mmCIF file of C-alpha atoms and ligand atoms in Angstrom:
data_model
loop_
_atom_site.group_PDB
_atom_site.id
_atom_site.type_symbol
_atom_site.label_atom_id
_atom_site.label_comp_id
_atom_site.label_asym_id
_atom_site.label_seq_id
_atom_site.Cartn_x
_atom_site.Cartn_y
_atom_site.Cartn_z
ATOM 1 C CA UNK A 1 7.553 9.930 1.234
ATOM 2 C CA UNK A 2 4.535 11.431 -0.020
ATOM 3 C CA UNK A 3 1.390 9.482 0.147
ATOM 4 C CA UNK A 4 -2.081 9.273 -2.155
ATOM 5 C CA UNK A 5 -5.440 7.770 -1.316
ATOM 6 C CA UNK A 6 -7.671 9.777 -2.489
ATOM 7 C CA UNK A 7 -7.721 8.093 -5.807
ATOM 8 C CA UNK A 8 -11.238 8.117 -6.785
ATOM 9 C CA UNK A 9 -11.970 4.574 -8.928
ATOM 10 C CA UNK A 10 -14.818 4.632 -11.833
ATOM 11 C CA UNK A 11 -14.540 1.929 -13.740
ATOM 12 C CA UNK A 12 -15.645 1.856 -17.538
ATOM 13 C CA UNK A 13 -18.232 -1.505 -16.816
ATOM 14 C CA UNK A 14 -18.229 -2.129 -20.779
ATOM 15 C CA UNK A 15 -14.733 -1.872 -21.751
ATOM 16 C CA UNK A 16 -13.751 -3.681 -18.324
ATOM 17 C CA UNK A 17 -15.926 -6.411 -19.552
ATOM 18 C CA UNK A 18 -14.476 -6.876 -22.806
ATOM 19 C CA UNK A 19 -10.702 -6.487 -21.239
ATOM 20 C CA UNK A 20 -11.910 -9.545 -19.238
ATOM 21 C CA UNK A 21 -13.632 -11.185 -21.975
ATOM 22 C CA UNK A 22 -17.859 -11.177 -20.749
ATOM 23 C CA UNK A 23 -20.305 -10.574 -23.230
ATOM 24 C CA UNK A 24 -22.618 -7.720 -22.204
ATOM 25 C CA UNK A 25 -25.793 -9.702 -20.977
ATOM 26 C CA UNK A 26 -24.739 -12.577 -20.216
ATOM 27 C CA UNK A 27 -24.995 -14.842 -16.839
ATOM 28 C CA UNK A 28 -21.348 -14.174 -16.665
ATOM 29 C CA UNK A 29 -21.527 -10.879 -17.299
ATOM 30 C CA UNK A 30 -24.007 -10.857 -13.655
ATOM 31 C CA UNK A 31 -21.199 -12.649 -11.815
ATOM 32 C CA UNK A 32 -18.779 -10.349 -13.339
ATOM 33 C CA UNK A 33 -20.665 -7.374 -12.227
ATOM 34 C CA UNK A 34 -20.850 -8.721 -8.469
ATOM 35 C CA UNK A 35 -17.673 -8.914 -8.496
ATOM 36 C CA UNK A 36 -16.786 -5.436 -9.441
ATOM 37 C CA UNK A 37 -19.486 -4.185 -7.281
ATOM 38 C CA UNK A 38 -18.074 -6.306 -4.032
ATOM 39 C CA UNK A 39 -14.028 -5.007 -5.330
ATOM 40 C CA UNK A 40 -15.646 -1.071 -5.907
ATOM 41 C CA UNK A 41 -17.064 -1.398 -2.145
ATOM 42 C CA UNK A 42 -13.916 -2.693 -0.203
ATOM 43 C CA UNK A 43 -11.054 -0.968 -2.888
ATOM 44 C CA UNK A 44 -8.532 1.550 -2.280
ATOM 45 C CA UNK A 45 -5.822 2.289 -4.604
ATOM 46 C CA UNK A 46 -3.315 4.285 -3.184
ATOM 47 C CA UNK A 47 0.374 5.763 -4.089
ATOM 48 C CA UNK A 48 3.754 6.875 -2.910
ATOM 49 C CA UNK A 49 6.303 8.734 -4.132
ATOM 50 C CA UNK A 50 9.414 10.630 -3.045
ATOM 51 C CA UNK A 51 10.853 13.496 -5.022
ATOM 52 C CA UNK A 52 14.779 12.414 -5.313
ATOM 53 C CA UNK A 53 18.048 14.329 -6.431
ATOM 54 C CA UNK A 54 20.998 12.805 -8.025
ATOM 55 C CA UNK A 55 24.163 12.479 -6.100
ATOM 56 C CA UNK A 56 26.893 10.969 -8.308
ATOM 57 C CA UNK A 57 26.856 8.947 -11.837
ATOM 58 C CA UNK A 58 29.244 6.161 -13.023
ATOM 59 C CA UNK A 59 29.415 4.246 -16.437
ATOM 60 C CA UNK A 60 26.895 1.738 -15.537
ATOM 61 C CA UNK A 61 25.320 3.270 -11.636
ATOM 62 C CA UNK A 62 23.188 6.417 -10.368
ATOM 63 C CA UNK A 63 23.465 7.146 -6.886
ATOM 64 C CA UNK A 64 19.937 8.301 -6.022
ATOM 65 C CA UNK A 65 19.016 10.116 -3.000
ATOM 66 C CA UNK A 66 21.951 8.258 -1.219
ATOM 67 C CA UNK A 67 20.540 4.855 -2.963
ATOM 68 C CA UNK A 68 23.066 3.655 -5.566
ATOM 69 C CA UNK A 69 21.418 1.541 -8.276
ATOM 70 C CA UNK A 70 23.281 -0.506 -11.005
ATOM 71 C CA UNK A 71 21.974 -0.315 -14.491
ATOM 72 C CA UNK A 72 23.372 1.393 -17.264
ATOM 73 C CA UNK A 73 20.345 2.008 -19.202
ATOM 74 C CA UNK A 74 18.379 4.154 -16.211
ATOM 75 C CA UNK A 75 22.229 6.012 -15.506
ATOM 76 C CA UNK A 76 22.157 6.252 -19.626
ATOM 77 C CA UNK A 77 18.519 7.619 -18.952
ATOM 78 C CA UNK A 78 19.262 9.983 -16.356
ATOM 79 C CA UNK A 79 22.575 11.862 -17.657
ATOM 80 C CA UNK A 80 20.377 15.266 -18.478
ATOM 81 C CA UNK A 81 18.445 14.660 -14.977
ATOM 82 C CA UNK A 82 18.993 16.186 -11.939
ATOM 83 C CA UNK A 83 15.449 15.229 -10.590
ATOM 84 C CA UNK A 84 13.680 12.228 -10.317
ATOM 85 C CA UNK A 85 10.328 10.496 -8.373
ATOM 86 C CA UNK A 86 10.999 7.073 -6.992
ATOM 87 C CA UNK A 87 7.262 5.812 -6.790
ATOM 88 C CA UNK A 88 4.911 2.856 -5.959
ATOM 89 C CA UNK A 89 1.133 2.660 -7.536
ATOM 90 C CA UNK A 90 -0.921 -0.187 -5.969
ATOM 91 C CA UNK A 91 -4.581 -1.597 -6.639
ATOM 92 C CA UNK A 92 -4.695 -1.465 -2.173
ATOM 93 C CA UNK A 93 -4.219 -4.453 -0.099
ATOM 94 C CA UNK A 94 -7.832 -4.269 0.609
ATOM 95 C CA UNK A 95 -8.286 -5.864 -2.251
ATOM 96 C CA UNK A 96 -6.263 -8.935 -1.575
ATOM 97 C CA UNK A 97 -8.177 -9.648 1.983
ATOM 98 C CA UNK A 98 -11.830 -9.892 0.309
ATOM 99 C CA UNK A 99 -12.864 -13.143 0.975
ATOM 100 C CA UNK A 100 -13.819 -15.044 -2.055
ATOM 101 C CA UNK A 101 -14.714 -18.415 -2.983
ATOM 102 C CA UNK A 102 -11.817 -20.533 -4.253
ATOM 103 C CA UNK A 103 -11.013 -22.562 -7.150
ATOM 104 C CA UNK A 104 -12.710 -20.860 -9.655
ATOM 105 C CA UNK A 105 -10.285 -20.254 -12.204
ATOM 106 C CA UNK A 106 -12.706 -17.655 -14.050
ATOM 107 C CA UNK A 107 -13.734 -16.006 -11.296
ATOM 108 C CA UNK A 108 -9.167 -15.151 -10.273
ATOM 109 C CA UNK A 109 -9.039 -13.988 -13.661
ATOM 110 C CA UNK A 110 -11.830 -11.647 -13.778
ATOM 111 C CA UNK A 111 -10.671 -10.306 -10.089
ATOM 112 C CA UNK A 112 -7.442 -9.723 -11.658
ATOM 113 C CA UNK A 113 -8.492 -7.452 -14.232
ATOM 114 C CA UNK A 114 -10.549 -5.470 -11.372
ATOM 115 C CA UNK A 115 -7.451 -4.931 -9.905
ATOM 116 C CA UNK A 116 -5.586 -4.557 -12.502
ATOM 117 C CA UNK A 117 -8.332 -1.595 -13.296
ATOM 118 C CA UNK A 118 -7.908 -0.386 -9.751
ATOM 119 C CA UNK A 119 -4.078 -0.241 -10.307
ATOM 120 C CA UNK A 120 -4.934 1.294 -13.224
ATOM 121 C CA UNK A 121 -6.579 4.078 -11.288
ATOM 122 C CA UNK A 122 -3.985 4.997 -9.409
ATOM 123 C CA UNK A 123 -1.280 5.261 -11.871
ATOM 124 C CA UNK A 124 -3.027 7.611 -13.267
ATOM 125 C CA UNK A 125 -3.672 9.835 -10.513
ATOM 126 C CA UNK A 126 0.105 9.447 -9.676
ATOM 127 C CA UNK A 127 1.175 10.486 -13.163
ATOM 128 C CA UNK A 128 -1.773 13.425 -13.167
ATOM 129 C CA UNK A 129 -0.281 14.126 -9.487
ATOM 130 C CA UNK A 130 3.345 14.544 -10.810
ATOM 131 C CA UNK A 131 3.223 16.456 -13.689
ATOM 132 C CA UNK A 132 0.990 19.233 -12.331
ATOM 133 C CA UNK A 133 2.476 19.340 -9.330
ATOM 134 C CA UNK A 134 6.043 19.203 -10.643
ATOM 135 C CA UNK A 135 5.061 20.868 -13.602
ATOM 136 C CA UNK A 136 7.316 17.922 -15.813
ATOM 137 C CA UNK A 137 6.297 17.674 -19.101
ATOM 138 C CA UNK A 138 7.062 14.860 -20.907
ATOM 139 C CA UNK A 139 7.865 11.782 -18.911
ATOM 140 C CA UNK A 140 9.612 8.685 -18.700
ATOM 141 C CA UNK A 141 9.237 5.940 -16.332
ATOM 142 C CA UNK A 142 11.960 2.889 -15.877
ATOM 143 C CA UNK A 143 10.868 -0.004 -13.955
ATOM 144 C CA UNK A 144 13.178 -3.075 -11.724
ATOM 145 C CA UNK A 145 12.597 -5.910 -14.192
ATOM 146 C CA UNK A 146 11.380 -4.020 -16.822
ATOM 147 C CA UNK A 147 13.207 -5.455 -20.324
ATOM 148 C CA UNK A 148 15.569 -8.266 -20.263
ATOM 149 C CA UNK A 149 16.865 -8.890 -16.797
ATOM 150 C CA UNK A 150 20.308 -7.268 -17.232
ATOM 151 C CA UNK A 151 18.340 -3.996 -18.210
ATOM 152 C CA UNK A 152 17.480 -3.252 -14.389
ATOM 153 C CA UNK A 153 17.455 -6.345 -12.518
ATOM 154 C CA UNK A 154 14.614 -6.929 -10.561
ATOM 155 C CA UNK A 155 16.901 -7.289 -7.377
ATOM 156 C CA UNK A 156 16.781 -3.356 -7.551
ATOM 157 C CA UNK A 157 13.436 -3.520 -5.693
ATOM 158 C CA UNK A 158 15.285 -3.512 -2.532
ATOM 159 C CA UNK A 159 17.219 -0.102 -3.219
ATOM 160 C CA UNK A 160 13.699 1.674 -4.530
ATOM 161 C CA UNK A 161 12.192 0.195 -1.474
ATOM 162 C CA UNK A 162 14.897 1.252 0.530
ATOM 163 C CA UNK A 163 14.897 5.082 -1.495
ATOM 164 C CA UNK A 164 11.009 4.686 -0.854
ATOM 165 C CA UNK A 165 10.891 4.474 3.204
ATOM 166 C CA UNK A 166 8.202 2.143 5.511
ATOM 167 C CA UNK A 167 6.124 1.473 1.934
ATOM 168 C CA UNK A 168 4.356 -1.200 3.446
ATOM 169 C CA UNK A 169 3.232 0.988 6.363
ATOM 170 C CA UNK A 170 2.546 3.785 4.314
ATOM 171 C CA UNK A 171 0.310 1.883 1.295
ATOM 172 C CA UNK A 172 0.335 -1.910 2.418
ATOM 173 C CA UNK A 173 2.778 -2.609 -0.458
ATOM 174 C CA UNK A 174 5.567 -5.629 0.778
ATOM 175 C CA UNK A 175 8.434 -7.091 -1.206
ATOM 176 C CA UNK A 176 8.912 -10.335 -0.895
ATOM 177 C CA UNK A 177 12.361 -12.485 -1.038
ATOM 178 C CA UNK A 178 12.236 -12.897 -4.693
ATOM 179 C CA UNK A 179 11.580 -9.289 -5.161
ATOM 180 C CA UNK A 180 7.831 -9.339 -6.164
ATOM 181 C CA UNK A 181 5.296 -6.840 -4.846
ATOM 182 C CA UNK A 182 2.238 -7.795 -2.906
ATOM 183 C CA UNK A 183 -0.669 -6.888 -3.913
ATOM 184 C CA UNK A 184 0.482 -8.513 -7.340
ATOM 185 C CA UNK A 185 -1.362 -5.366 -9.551
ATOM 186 C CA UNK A 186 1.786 -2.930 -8.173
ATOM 187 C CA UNK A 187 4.016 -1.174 -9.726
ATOM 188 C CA UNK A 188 7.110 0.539 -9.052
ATOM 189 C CA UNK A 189 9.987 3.050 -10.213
ATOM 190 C CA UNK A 190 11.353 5.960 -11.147
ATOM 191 C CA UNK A 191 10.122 8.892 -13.018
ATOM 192 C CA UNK A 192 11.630 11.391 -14.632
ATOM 193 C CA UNK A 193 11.524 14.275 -17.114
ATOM 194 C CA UNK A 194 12.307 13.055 -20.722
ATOM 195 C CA UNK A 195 11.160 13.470 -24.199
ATOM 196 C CA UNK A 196 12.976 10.318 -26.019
ATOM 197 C CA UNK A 197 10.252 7.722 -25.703
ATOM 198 C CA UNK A 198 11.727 5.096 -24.011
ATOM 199 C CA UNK A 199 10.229 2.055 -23.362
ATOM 200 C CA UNK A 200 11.527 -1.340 -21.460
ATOM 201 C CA UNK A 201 10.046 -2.903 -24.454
ATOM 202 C CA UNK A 202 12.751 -1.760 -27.146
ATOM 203 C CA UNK A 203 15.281 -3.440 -24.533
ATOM 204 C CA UNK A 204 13.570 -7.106 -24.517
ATOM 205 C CA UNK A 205 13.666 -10.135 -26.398
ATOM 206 C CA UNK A 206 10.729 -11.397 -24.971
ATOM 207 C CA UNK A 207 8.568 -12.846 -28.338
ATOM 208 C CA UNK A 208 4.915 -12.599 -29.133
ATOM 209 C CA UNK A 209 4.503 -10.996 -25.818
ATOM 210 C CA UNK A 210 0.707 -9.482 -25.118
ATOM 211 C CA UNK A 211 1.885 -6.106 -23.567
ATOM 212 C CA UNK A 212 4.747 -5.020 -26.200
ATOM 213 C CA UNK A 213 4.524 -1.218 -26.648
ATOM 214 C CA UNK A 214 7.845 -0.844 -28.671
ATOM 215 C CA UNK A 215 9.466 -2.593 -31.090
ATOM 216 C CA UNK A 216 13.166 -4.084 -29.888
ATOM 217 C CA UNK A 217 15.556 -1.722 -31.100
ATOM 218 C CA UNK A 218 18.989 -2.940 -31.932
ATOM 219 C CA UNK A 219 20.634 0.272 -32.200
ATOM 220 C CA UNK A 220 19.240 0.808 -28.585
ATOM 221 C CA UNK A 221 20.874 -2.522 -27.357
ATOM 222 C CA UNK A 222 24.026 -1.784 -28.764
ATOM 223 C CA UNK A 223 24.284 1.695 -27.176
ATOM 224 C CA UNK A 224 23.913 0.171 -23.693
ATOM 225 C CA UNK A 225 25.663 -2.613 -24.436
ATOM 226 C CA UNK A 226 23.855 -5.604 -22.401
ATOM 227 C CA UNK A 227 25.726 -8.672 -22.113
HETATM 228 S S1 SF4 B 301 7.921 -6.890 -24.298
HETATM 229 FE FE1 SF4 B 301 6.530 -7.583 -22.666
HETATM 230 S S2 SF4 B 301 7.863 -8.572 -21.147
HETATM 231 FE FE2 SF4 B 301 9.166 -7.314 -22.472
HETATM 232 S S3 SF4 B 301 9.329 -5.344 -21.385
HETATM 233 FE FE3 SF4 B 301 7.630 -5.171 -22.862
HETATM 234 S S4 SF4 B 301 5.791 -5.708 -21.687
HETATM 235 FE FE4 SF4 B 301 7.583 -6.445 -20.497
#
């Protein structure tokens, strides 16, 4: 496994402030900027990845790197693939161990966008990391969880995890018995060359959600056949 922590974090102040909904100015936007200033001192995103091979495909599993995972979309994904980069991208544990005063329901959701922009941060270095290193093109990245649950279930954490190594020595990154990363602004999967733009998004029902980037696609459903 492959480790990054030299992710340098620079935070747009003005757009960050309108993601988390403070008007320039303001007393709020004062508290807001403490914030960001206490989360910019104490922050370090960090990443992992491991550059995998394929081993063996079956109608609906990829064996990975001696992993095998069970979802016909990512083996549907991966049939023109013979390389692939199981990854985690985290805002840093750091972040999670400030200590803060609580019960102020403003204040969590403001320190969740600033580490949501942290984890922001290091996805990109990750992605900038991959394709220059790996010279890769075009990319597509499939997440556990990602879509409607029979898409990849979640569950699949423990085989990327497992792909992955000692991720919580590594990056501070633990899965916990439900499957859910802590720090909560973490994200995980696999990456891999590919030009089709997929998206988890054209494989779930989910309505009026926020953070749709694709339309569902029927056609797309059909072809890997969900139940
Ligand atoms: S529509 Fe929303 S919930 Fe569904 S995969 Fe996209 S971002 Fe996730």
């Amino acid at each position: 496994m492959k480790v990054l922590t030299d992710i340098r974090f620079e935070p747009d102040v003005a757009s960050l402030m309108g993601e988390a909904h403070v008007s320039a100015g303001s007393a709020e936007a004062a508290e807001f900027e403490a914030l960001l200033d206490m989360a910019c001192s104490v922050g370090r995103p960090k990443a992992a990845y491991r550059e995998c091979f394929i081993d063996a495909r079956g109608d609906d599993a990829v064996t990975i790197g001696g992993v095998a995972f069970t979802s016909r979309t990512l083996r549907m994904n991966l049939d023109n693939v013979g390389r692939v980069f199981a990854y985690v991208a985290t805002c840093g544990a750091e972040l999670d161990r400030v200590h803060r005063p609580t019960g102020d329901v403003l204040a969590e959701f403001w320190w969740d966008a600033i580490k949501a922009a942290f984890l922001g941060a290091a996805q990109g270095y990750l992605n900038e990391h991959l394709t220059g290193t790996y010279r890769l093109g075009r990319t597509i990245s499939m997440n556990p969880g990602s879509g409607d649950v029979t898409v990849w279930p979640i569950e699949q954490q423990r085989q990327l995890f497992a792909l992955l190594g000692d991720v919580q020595r590594e990056i501070g990154v633990t899965l916990t018995d439900s499957c859910l990363m802590v720090p909560n602004k973490t994200v995980s999967g696999i990456l891999f060359p590919g030009d089709h733009n997929f998206r988890a998004c054209q494989l779930c029902h989910r309505e009026d959600c926020p953070s749709r980037s694709a339309a569902f696609d029927a056609d797309l459903w059909e072809a890997t056949r969900h139940t």
